[in-house]
Amino acid sequence: MTELGVGSLPLGDPAFNYQEHELNERLKRLYPAVNEEETPLPRSWSPKDKYSYIGLSQNNLRVHYKGHGKNHKDAASVRATHPIPAACGIYYFEVKIVSKGRDGYMGIGLSAQGVNMNRLPGWDKHSYGYHGDDGHSFCSSGTGQPYGPTFTTGDVIGCCVNLINNTCFYTKNGISLGVAFTDLPPNLYPTVGLQTPGEIVDANFGQQPFVFDIEDYMSEWRAKIHGMIARFPIGERLGEWQAVLQNMVSSYLVHHGYCATATAFARATETMIQEDQTSIKNRQRIQKLVLAGRVGEAIEATQQLYPGLLERNPNLLFMLKCRQFVEMVNGTDSEVRCLTIRSPKSQDSYPGSPCLSPHHGASNTHLHTGGSDSPTCSNGVTPPNKSKSHSSSGSIKYPSASSSASSSSSSSPSSINYSESNSSDSTKSQPHSANSTQETSDSEMEIEAEHYTNGVVEGSSARIMNGTYKHEEILQPDDNSIGNGVTDEVCSHSRQLCGGNQAATERMIQFGRELQALNEQLCQEYGKNTTHKKMLQDAFSLLAYSDPWNCPVGQQLDPTQRESLCSALNSAILASADASARSGHGVCSAHGPSPVWFLLLRQSRQLFALAQVQVIVK
Amino acid sequence: IRSPRETPPMVGEVTATSRHYVDRLFDPDPQKVLQGVIDMKNAVIGNNKQKANLIVLGAVPRLLYLLQQSSSSMELRTECAVVLGSLAMGTENNIKSLVDCHIIPALLQGLLSPDLVFIEACLRCLRTVFISPVTPVQLLYTDPTVIPHLMSLLSNSLRTQEYITQIFSHCLSLFRLIDLCIFTPCDHMTFDTQYSVTLHTSSSVLQVRMQALKCFSVLAYENTQVSMTLVNVLVDGELLTQVFVKMMQRDQPIEMQLTAAKCLTYMCRASAIRTDDSCIVLKTLPCLVRMCSKEHLLEERVEGAETLAYLMEPDVELQRIASTTDHLVAMLADYFKYPSSVSAITDIKRLDHDLKHAHELRQAAFKLYASLGSNDEEIRKKITETENMMDRIVSGLSESSIKVRLAAVRCLHSLSRSVQQLRTSFHDHAVWKPLMKLLQNAPDEVLVMASSTLCNLLLEFSPSKEPILESGVMELLCSLTQSDSPALRVNGIWALMNMAFQADQKVKVEIVRCLGTEQLFRLLSDPDTNVLMKTLGLLRNLLSQRAHIDQVMSSHGKQIMQAVTLILEAEHSIEVKEQTLCILVNIADGNTAKDLIMTNDDMLQKIKYYMGHSNVKLQLAATFCVSNLIWNEEDGSQERQDKLREMGFVDILHKLTQSSEPNLSDRAKTALQQYLA
């Protein structure tokens, strides 16, 4: 929060301190769900994100025009320091027209980052504005629509963004003018634009009481959402909630292979699991292989356990093979990994990545122990016995979400190491007790549970299907791409193609040829497939760069790319093994209580802002 | 229930017949008892002596007994209540006797009946008893559930509302009502030190609060005294208006928001709250606009629109604000889309519901449009540009529902105040046609609005003027001037005045012929000043071009001069006298007509008098008249100049050239120049 303070200000100014205090209080009251450490609220105009014709003063709240103002080419805009956080639910700011200047060509509105500042808000894509000279609204277009009255010196114009239905309305002197824009994109910045000399406007981001009663508007939406939840039709399922919820939980656990937890859950709730335990464990094992990047083994295991499955799903097989090729480049697939086992660098790279979730870490390190059957290469950093001591403490004190989130350094969090050793138990059935497996799965689940109670569920439904939640992603959705940031550079230094091993590279080239042949064969059988072609092209492109991790197609190497494939394979197995196994899972997809779930999943943040739905989630 | 003075007072053997009536109440045959009570009812109406006799003979306890017996038929019980109500209408002694017989608890008990007619009879009697100064107010509080129950009955019918409001305004101080309205949330609330009410469920809490709030709105409506009292009430250090504002918060139940907005609206219209008060501008008005939105029930939308129309009717600033709030003008267009085509196919119930409210919605929208567009040209433009607006008005004018027709013509009238609309949309849609149709056999209230609109359509620059003239509107307008309603007379003569403005000689002659000189001069002595003003205006317009002036004056000169004299001599406002002098100005502009003034010394003296009047407008008009009389280049100007010089006009003109009023001194100078030439 401190970073938001405007640097140029004398800190001792009591008037400013008072205003700052009032601002903090008001923002806290208006947007209780916003965590400003993650998503700071706009508090002033940005001295960096403005056109040169714009001058700022009075703590960067006053905007004046200092260009020539000859024509529209002299228009100039300024954006606020931060975009509007989604967790606001409903966001509001006001602008007072101090002077309309020569012609009063003023625009008030919103724009996305990067939109040209040599323009008035509303003229360009991802830019929206309400203009004072004609009262028109401009929705990413040079021509306006009749919207409201004109505005001039002395008027106070407010702009409200409703992030629940993605609309925007303006107010003039405290009176709502009605909806101006719909289908707004996320992450818009408050923006003003001026065009003629003498134009001066003052912003109020909460420094002063608003003229419009925004809290009243917010209370209406709060009541609406509460009402929607209260009136949600339950119909015939009245009283069956427990069964529905139990079924959902159980099928989720089964689907993702949390065998021990599912069994425990079934025991506690006195329900039945449709799929037998071995089958669940098999699927879990295959999933873990894929997630670890050991796709070759995963294919092998699938062919062995579910004969004919991949033959019936040639597309899936092709996707798997493609991935296998990528993993060879990565140096993670067992076919190349066994050749590069002595290279500690390649092993360092994984735990070192800040983007690895504990879950990934688990499967990843499991690969080292299980794949090579060699205790020395179980972990490049931490000796195995030490990791076990970690694990015992980890299983007792389940790590909280935040602590595991922060532990992204190479010293793996206890939960990772713990599950790692257990995963190897479950897959390779080494002499470790079965109940330890159970404990592991439970501890993993516990982490998952933390995510839920956090209430910050990542929006994409694919993720929810995967069940692989990454702490980093959840807390900082913007930083989840592996392809940027300092940490990545560090990693890239230690990475080499196929782990830098010559034999491995040759094996990879050989595999590439086989893959090419498979593609041709599929083309003959099923006709051309552009998706396949693109996939193959992208995979082969990796070889064209000296540093594949840092190239335009380098994203493929990101371990998170394994998730969708893993999910596809899991679903295919479930579908073929027992169609009914999926039916339970269908509770939430087929005839689930859609509106509430839909809202929960898609708009959780906005809803939390207003309804505190966490209570219901619990 | 009949009014108390219908039958003549009875004479003769009063006591004997009275006894007979009482005896019949004890008949074993219930049918005979009923007939007896009915006969008694007819006998006591307006007859105080008979009432007193019956009371003395002990009819009251028996009537109360019958009223309370559940074995009695509803009809009998109702008739008993009616008779008791009749008895209460008598003297104060009667009321005392009734109260002594414990009539109040019995009647209050009766209010619990499901039968509305019976309830109304009981309430009527209770009303009469309670508004009497001899009845102790405390009797209303013997049972703590009474007040909430009365409030729940408030909206059952117009009668119950009337009676209960009367009871409340006599017995229940506003402060008690405020107690109910605001402090009801407490489980245990106190009316009085002795009486308390316990409410059991939260829904009944809301209900009581709502009833109390409704009660406020009924009391404040067009009642400055109540409104003024309410405005100054402090509740726990907070103004009552602020409490109402809180009730309008968006998370409150819609009904409460709407009713609180109504209360503030009525208080504002009763001049207790200024129209620029923030609780009106920033709270009440936006709240009512919100009520018009699609997400609310049809009933709420109707009520919201009607209340909003009422709120801003007299204030152009509120109209401007409303016109820009939440796209209100466009939002109202939706009011015309019921029953929607979707509802017709999919859902019979919905269709029925829509049909029931379709008229109400349309008339509410027309009313609101009328209110919005009554002053501001830009808003009118916005309204006429709304989708199919003119077509909707045109079809609204011929709808079967009188309410819709009235509202549509109000809307049309409001829009007809715009010169631009008269020239464009009104002409394009030939609105005069349905308007003319509407004028035939319409009830007075519609006629007032329609004729008022017609006045505007007959303005000189209106392209509709010609076709209206051709449609033979003259007779209708002339007949309006003979109406009993001053509003209709004004509109009739106003329309004729507009029609005569710069009209052809033919039209002018036709107006005079059709109206008849007799009626014309009758209107000049109309008690309504507006009618008189417009009649003078009509005369001025008739006497415009020189040829027309001479023609009219040659046929009606004598009567006109007579009427002018009468008006100038009578007590009239400056405006009326000014109009009259303007007629003389026009007459003085004629060729032959001049002589009617020149030969009338009395009139010349009057003109002289007004030249020296204290009011500049009258001085100016009189000077104009002289200037016309002595104008050079006209036959006989020399003689007229000489005559007026002799009468001392020149001296006055000289004096007027010194006037501080530039118009007047200029006019006097111009007149004097005629002498110099």
mmCIF file of N, CA, C and O in Angstrom, chain A residues 360-426:
data_model
loop_
_atom_site.group_PDB
_atom_site.id
_atom_site.type_symbol
_atom_site.label_atom_id
_atom_site.label_comp_id
_atom_site.label_asym_id
_atom_site.label_seq_id
_atom_site.Cartn_x
_atom_site.Cartn_y
_atom_site.Cartn_z
ATOM 1 N N HIS A 360 3.007 -30.042 -8.775
ATOM 2 C CA HIS A 360 3.912 -30.363 -9.858
ATOM 3 C C HIS A 360 5.238 -30.857 -9.325
ATOM 4 O O HIS A 360 5.814 -31.794 -9.823
ATOM 5 N N GLY A 361 5.672 -30.171 -8.311
ATOM 6 C CA GLY A 361 6.940 -30.553 -7.707
ATOM 7 C C GLY A 361 6.903 -32.002 -7.287
ATOM 8 O O GLY A 361 7.839 -32.744 -7.507
ATOM 9 N N ALA A 362 5.802 -32.379 -6.762
ATOM 10 C CA ALA A 362 5.651 -33.745 -6.289
ATOM 11 C C ALA A 362 5.828 -34.725 -7.427
ATOM 12 O O ALA A 362 6.643 -35.646 -7.361
ATOM 13 N N SER A 363 5.111 -34.531 -8.480
ATOM 14 C CA SER A 363 5.176 -35.488 -9.574
ATOM 15 C C SER A 363 6.553 -35.432 -10.211
ATOM 16 O O SER A 363 7.087 -36.430 -10.675
ATOM 17 N N ASN A 364 7.106 -34.250 -10.199
ATOM 18 C CA ASN A 364 8.368 -34.050 -10.860
ATOM 19 C C ASN A 364 9.486 -34.809 -10.156
ATOM 20 O O ASN A 364 10.226 -35.540 -10.782
ATOM 21 N N THR A 365 9.556 -34.633 -8.872
ATOM 22 C CA THR A 365 10.629 -35.287 -8.156
ATOM 23 C C THR A 365 10.388 -36.779 -8.079
ATOM 24 O O THR A 365 11.316 -37.565 -8.066
ATOM 25 N N HIS A 366 9.160 -37.119 -8.083
ATOM 26 C CA HIS A 366 8.808 -38.530 -8.090
ATOM 27 C C HIS A 366 9.438 -39.211 -9.299
ATOM 28 O O HIS A 366 9.920 -40.323 -9.239
ATOM 29 N N LEU A 367 9.444 -38.476 -10.359
ATOM 30 C CA LEU A 367 10.050 -38.966 -11.588
ATOM 31 C C LEU A 367 11.506 -39.369 -11.356
ATOM 32 O O LEU A 367 11.955 -40.392 -11.817
ATOM 33 N N HIS A 368 12.201 -38.545 -10.632
ATOM 34 C CA HIS A 368 13.611 -38.836 -10.430
ATOM 35 C C HIS A 368 13.820 -40.130 -9.662
ATOM 36 O O HIS A 368 14.600 -40.955 -10.072
ATOM 37 N N THR A 369 13.063 -40.262 -8.611
ATOM 38 C CA THR A 369 13.252 -41.476 -7.830
ATOM 39 C C THR A 369 12.751 -42.687 -8.579
ATOM 40 O O THR A 369 13.464 -43.662 -8.769
ATOM 41 N N GLY A 370 11.533 -42.599 -9.027
ATOM 42 C CA GLY A 370 10.881 -43.766 -9.615
ATOM 43 C C GLY A 370 11.479 -44.143 -10.946
ATOM 44 O O GLY A 370 11.761 -45.311 -11.206
ATOM 45 N N GLY A 371 11.728 -43.168 -11.760
ATOM 46 C CA GLY A 371 12.137 -43.427 -13.139
ATOM 47 C C GLY A 371 13.488 -44.124 -13.201
ATOM 48 O O GLY A 371 13.680 -45.062 -13.970
ATOM 49 N N SER A 372 14.374 -43.721 -12.399
ATOM 50 C CA SER A 372 15.728 -44.253 -12.537
ATOM 51 C C SER A 372 16.031 -45.378 -11.552
ATOM 52 O O SER A 372 17.021 -46.073 -11.705
ATOM 53 N N ASP A 373 15.184 -45.534 -10.607
ATOM 54 C CA ASP A 373 15.405 -46.521 -9.556
ATOM 55 C C ASP A 373 16.714 -46.266 -8.828
ATOM 56 O O ASP A 373 17.344 -47.172 -8.309
ATOM 57 N N SER A 374 17.149 -45.080 -8.857
ATOM 58 C CA SER A 374 18.443 -44.785 -8.244
ATOM 59 C C SER A 374 18.251 -43.740 -7.157
ATOM 60 O O SER A 374 17.776 -42.648 -7.429
ATOM 61 N N PRO A 375 18.627 -44.075 -5.961
ATOM 62 C CA PRO A 375 18.401 -43.121 -4.877
ATOM 63 C C PRO A 375 19.232 -41.856 -5.027
ATOM 64 O O PRO A 375 18.858 -40.826 -4.546
ATOM 65 N N THR A 376 20.350 -41.924 -5.702
ATOM 66 C CA THR A 376 21.215 -40.748 -5.789
ATOM 67 C C THR A 376 20.575 -39.610 -6.577
ATOM 68 O O THR A 376 20.872 -38.461 -6.348
ATOM 69 N N CYS A 377 19.784 -40.001 -7.526
ATOM 70 C CA CYS A 377 19.220 -38.918 -8.337
ATOM 71 C C CYS A 377 17.799 -38.547 -7.940
ATOM 72 O O CYS A 377 17.051 -37.996 -8.697
ATOM 73 N N SER A 378 17.439 -38.899 -6.750
ATOM 74 C CA SER A 378 16.076 -38.583 -6.322
ATOM 75 C C SER A 378 15.868 -37.078 -6.256
ATOM 76 O O SER A 378 14.832 -36.566 -6.631
ATOM 77 N N ASN A 379 16.872 -36.377 -5.811
ATOM 78 C CA ASN A 379 16.737 -34.933 -5.763
ATOM 79 C C ASN A 379 18.113 -34.321 -5.767
ATOM 80 O O ASN A 379 18.988 -34.692 -4.998
ATOM 81 N N GLY A 380 18.274 -33.414 -6.635
ATOM 82 C CA GLY A 380 19.585 -32.822 -6.795
ATOM 83 C C GLY A 380 20.002 -31.963 -5.626
ATOM 84 O O GLY A 380 21.174 -31.712 -5.411
ATOM 85 N N VAL A 381 19.109 -31.509 -4.883
ATOM 86 C CA VAL A 381 19.434 -30.547 -3.841
ATOM 87 C C VAL A 381 19.363 -31.157 -2.448
ATOM 88 O O VAL A 381 20.294 -31.081 -1.673
ATOM 89 N N THR A 382 18.234 -31.746 -2.206
ATOM 90 C CA THR A 382 18.016 -32.255 -0.859
ATOM 91 C C THR A 382 18.224 -33.757 -0.824
ATOM 92 O O THR A 382 17.652 -34.475 -1.640
ATOM 93 N N PRO A 383 19.009 -34.238 0.104
ATOM 94 C CA PRO A 383 19.160 -35.694 0.229
ATOM 95 C C PRO A 383 17.831 -36.320 0.598
ATOM 96 O O PRO A 383 17.051 -35.714 1.340
ATOM 97 N N PRO A 384 17.583 -37.528 0.098
ATOM 98 C CA PRO A 384 16.269 -38.133 0.297
ATOM 99 C C PRO A 384 15.901 -38.312 1.757
ATOM 100 O O PRO A 384 14.764 -38.094 2.131
ATOM 101 N N ASN A 385 16.865 -38.716 2.559
ATOM 102 C CA ASN A 385 16.481 -38.955 3.951
ATOM 103 C C ASN A 385 16.073 -37.663 4.643
ATOM 104 O O ASN A 385 15.195 -37.615 5.475
ATOM 105 N N LYS A 386 16.713 -36.589 4.235
ATOM 106 C CA LYS A 386 16.348 -35.309 4.834
ATOM 107 C C LYS A 386 14.934 -34.914 4.415
ATOM 108 O O LYS A 386 14.150 -34.394 5.199
ATOM 109 N N SER A 387 14.657 -35.222 3.182
ATOM 110 C CA SER A 387 13.319 -34.865 2.705
ATOM 111 C C SER A 387 12.247 -35.629 3.458
ATOM 112 O O SER A 387 11.159 -35.158 3.655
ATOM 113 N N LYS A 388 12.611 -36.825 3.885
ATOM 114 C CA LYS A 388 11.623 -37.608 4.615
ATOM 115 C C LYS A 388 11.364 -37.023 5.994
ATOM 116 O O LYS A 388 10.259 -37.008 6.490
ATOM 117 N N SER A 389 12.427 -36.530 6.591
ATOM 118 C CA SER A 389 12.208 -35.912 7.896
ATOM 119 C C SER A 389 11.302 -34.688 7.739
ATOM 120 O O SER A 389 10.445 -34.416 8.551
ATOM 121 N N HIS A 390 11.510 -34.015 6.653
ATOM 122 C CA HIS A 390 10.630 -32.879 6.337
ATOM 123 C C HIS A 390 9.194 -33.322 6.247
ATOM 124 O O HIS A 390 8.293 -32.702 6.756
ATOM 125 N N SER A 391 9.110 -34.454 5.561
ATOM 126 C CA SER A 391 7.758 -34.886 5.234
ATOM 127 C C SER A 391 6.948 -35.198 6.476
ATOM 128 O O SER A 391 5.769 -34.869 6.544
ATOM 129 N N SER A 392 7.617 -35.785 7.443
ATOM 130 C CA SER A 392 6.832 -36.153 8.620
ATOM 131 C C SER A 392 6.265 -34.909 9.290
ATOM 132 O O SER A 392 5.108 -34.878 9.688
ATOM 133 N N SER A 393 7.088 -33.896 9.352
ATOM 134 C CA SER A 393 6.565 -32.674 9.974
ATOM 135 C C SER A 393 5.464 -32.077 9.102
ATOM 136 O O SER A 393 4.481 -31.566 9.598
ATOM 137 N N GLY A 394 5.671 -32.228 7.802
ATOM 138 C CA GLY A 394 4.670 -31.663 6.878
ATOM 139 C C GLY A 394 3.328 -32.326 7.022
ATOM 140 O O GLY A 394 2.307 -31.692 6.914
ATOM 141 N N SER A 395 3.357 -33.606 7.285
ATOM 142 C CA SER A 395 2.080 -34.295 7.349
ATOM 143 C C SER A 395 1.317 -33.955 8.619
ATOM 144 O O SER A 395 0.119 -34.047 8.666
ATOM 145 N N ILE A 396 2.073 -33.561 9.614
ATOM 146 C CA ILE A 396 1.388 -33.199 10.848
ATOM 147 C C ILE A 396 0.784 -31.807 10.724
ATOM 148 O O ILE A 396 -0.395 -31.598 10.900
ATOM 149 N N LYS A 397 1.667 -30.868 10.397
ATOM 150 C CA LYS A 397 1.151 -29.506 10.203
ATOM 151 C C LYS A 397 0.887 -29.341 8.717
ATOM 152 O O LYS A 397 1.824 -29.165 7.948
ATOM 153 N N TYR A 398 -0.290 -29.421 8.337
ATOM 154 C CA TYR A 398 -0.576 -29.220 6.922
ATOM 155 C C TYR A 398 -0.204 -27.807 6.549
ATOM 156 O O TYR A 398 -0.621 -26.851 7.198
ATOM 157 N N PRO A 399 0.590 -27.712 5.507
ATOM 158 C CA PRO A 399 1.047 -26.364 5.146
ATOM 159 C C PRO A 399 -0.140 -25.500 4.696
ATOM 160 O O PRO A 399 -1.023 -25.973 4.001
ATOM 161 N N SER A 400 -0.066 -24.292 5.125
ATOM 162 C CA SER A 400 -1.142 -23.387 4.699
ATOM 163 C C SER A 400 -0.870 -22.935 3.282
ATOM 164 O O SER A 400 0.254 -23.019 2.797
ATOM 165 N N ALA A 401 -1.895 -22.457 2.655
ATOM 166 C CA ALA A 401 -1.778 -22.067 1.255
ATOM 167 C C ALA A 401 -0.714 -21.012 1.081
ATOM 168 O O ALA A 401 0.078 -21.057 0.167
ATOM 169 N N SER A 402 -0.685 -20.067 1.962
ATOM 170 C CA SER A 402 0.233 -18.954 1.761
ATOM 171 C C SER A 402 1.671 -19.402 1.960
ATOM 172 O O SER A 402 2.554 -19.001 1.223
ATOM 173 N N SER A 403 1.883 -20.267 2.915
ATOM 174 C CA SER A 403 3.264 -20.663 3.149
ATOM 175 C C SER A 403 3.768 -21.489 1.976
ATOM 176 O O SER A 403 4.885 -21.326 1.537
ATOM 177 N N SER A 404 2.941 -22.366 1.456
ATOM 178 C CA SER A 404 3.411 -23.158 0.322
ATOM 179 C C SER A 404 3.508 -22.285 -0.918
ATOM 180 O O SER A 404 4.307 -22.538 -1.792
ATOM 181 N N ALA A 405 2.747 -21.248 -0.942
ATOM 182 C CA ALA A 405 2.829 -20.355 -2.088
ATOM 183 C C ALA A 405 4.173 -19.651 -2.116
ATOM 184 O O ALA A 405 4.769 -19.465 -3.151
ATOM 185 N N SER A 406 4.609 -19.267 -0.957
ATOM 186 C CA SER A 406 5.854 -18.506 -0.913
ATOM 187 C C SER A 406 7.070 -19.421 -1.093
ATOM 188 O O SER A 406 8.118 -18.991 -1.499
ATOM 189 N N SER A 407 6.889 -20.699 -0.795
ATOM 190 C CA SER A 407 8.052 -21.581 -0.857
ATOM 191 C C SER A 407 8.272 -22.074 -2.267
ATOM 192 O O SER A 407 8.048 -23.219 -2.596
ATOM 193 N N SER A 408 8.683 -21.200 -3.095
ATOM 194 C CA SER A 408 8.885 -21.574 -4.494
ATOM 195 C C SER A 408 10.370 -21.688 -4.804
ATOM 196 O O SER A 408 10.747 -21.891 -5.929
ATOM 197 N N SER A 409 11.191 -21.521 -3.839
ATOM 198 C CA SER A 409 12.633 -21.598 -4.087
ATOM 199 C C SER A 409 13.047 -23.063 -4.224
ATOM 200 O O SER A 409 12.246 -23.983 -4.126
ATOM 201 N N SER A 410 14.308 -23.267 -4.391
ATOM 202 C CA SER A 410 14.783 -24.619 -4.646
ATOM 203 C C SER A 410 14.654 -25.506 -3.400
ATOM 204 O O SER A 410 14.585 -26.701 -3.497
ATOM 205 N N SER A 411 14.669 -24.903 -2.230
ATOM 206 C CA SER A 411 14.435 -25.725 -1.050
ATOM 207 C C SER A 411 12.951 -26.062 -0.996
ATOM 208 O O SER A 411 12.129 -25.274 -0.570
ATOM 209 N N SER A 412 12.635 -27.226 -1.461
ATOM 210 C CA SER A 412 11.230 -27.584 -1.671
ATOM 211 C C SER A 412 10.470 -27.594 -0.358
ATOM 212 O O SER A 412 10.996 -27.998 0.663
ATOM 213 N N PRO A 413 9.222 -27.172 -0.391
ATOM 214 C CA PRO A 413 8.400 -27.242 0.808
ATOM 215 C C PRO A 413 8.180 -28.687 1.214
ATOM 216 O O PRO A 413 8.220 -29.595 0.387
ATOM 217 N N SER A 414 7.923 -28.846 2.459
ATOM 218 C CA SER A 414 7.840 -30.193 3.001
ATOM 219 C C SER A 414 6.801 -31.038 2.288
ATOM 220 O O SER A 414 7.024 -32.202 2.008
ATOM 221 N N SER A 415 5.723 -30.466 1.962
ATOM 222 C CA SER A 415 4.656 -31.247 1.355
ATOM 223 C C SER A 415 5.104 -31.845 0.028
ATOM 224 O O SER A 415 4.727 -32.933 -0.337
ATOM 225 N N ILE A 416 5.926 -31.127 -0.651
ATOM 226 C CA ILE A 416 6.389 -31.618 -1.946
ATOM 227 C C ILE A 416 7.209 -32.891 -1.751
ATOM 228 O O ILE A 416 6.941 -33.924 -2.335
ATOM 229 N N ASN A 417 8.165 -32.757 -0.898
ATOM 230 C CA ASN A 417 9.046 -33.898 -0.701
ATOM 231 C C ASN A 417 8.282 -35.097 -0.181
ATOM 232 O O ASN A 417 8.543 -36.220 -0.540
ATOM 233 N N TYR A 418 7.381 -34.796 0.654
ATOM 234 C CA TYR A 418 6.617 -35.874 1.238
ATOM 235 C C TYR A 418 5.841 -36.635 0.187
ATOM 236 O O TYR A 418 5.979 -37.835 0.021
ATOM 237 N N SER A 419 5.118 -35.945 -0.566
ATOM 238 C CA SER A 419 4.288 -36.611 -1.557
ATOM 239 C C SER A 419 5.159 -37.269 -2.618
ATOM 240 O O SER A 419 4.804 -38.280 -3.180
ATOM 241 N N GLU A 420 6.289 -36.673 -2.829
ATOM 242 C CA GLU A 420 7.209 -37.234 -3.814
ATOM 243 C C GLU A 420 7.569 -38.673 -3.441
ATOM 244 O O GLU A 420 7.396 -39.607 -4.214
ATOM 245 N N SER A 421 7.991 -38.830 -2.227
ATOM 246 C CA SER A 421 8.408 -40.164 -1.837
ATOM 247 C C SER A 421 7.218 -41.117 -1.861
ATOM 248 O O SER A 421 7.358 -42.275 -2.211
ATOM 249 N N ASN A 422 6.085 -40.614 -1.529
ATOM 250 C CA ASN A 422 4.913 -41.472 -1.527
ATOM 251 C C ASN A 422 4.456 -41.852 -2.916
ATOM 252 O O ASN A 422 4.016 -42.952 -3.159
ATOM 253 N N SER A 423 4.531 -40.886 -3.803
ATOM 254 C CA SER A 423 4.117 -41.190 -5.165
ATOM 255 C C SER A 423 4.943 -42.344 -5.684
ATOM 256 O O SER A 423 4.441 -43.221 -6.371
ATOM 257 N N SER A 424 6.169 -42.303 -5.366
ATOM 258 C CA SER A 424 7.011 -43.397 -5.847
ATOM 259 C C SER A 424 6.549 -44.711 -5.222
ATOM 260 O O SER A 424 6.537 -45.742 -5.861
ATOM 261 N N ASP A 425 6.092 -44.634 -4.004
ATOM 262 C CA ASP A 425 5.553 -45.846 -3.378
ATOM 263 C C ASP A 425 4.384 -46.389 -4.173
ATOM 264 O O ASP A 425 4.311 -47.557 -4.510
ATOM 265 N N SER A 426 3.514 -45.500 -4.422
ATOM 266 C CA SER A 426 2.268 -45.970 -5.024
ATOM 267 C C SER A 426 2.494 -46.473 -6.438
ATOM 268 O O SER A 426 1.838 -47.394 -6.883
#
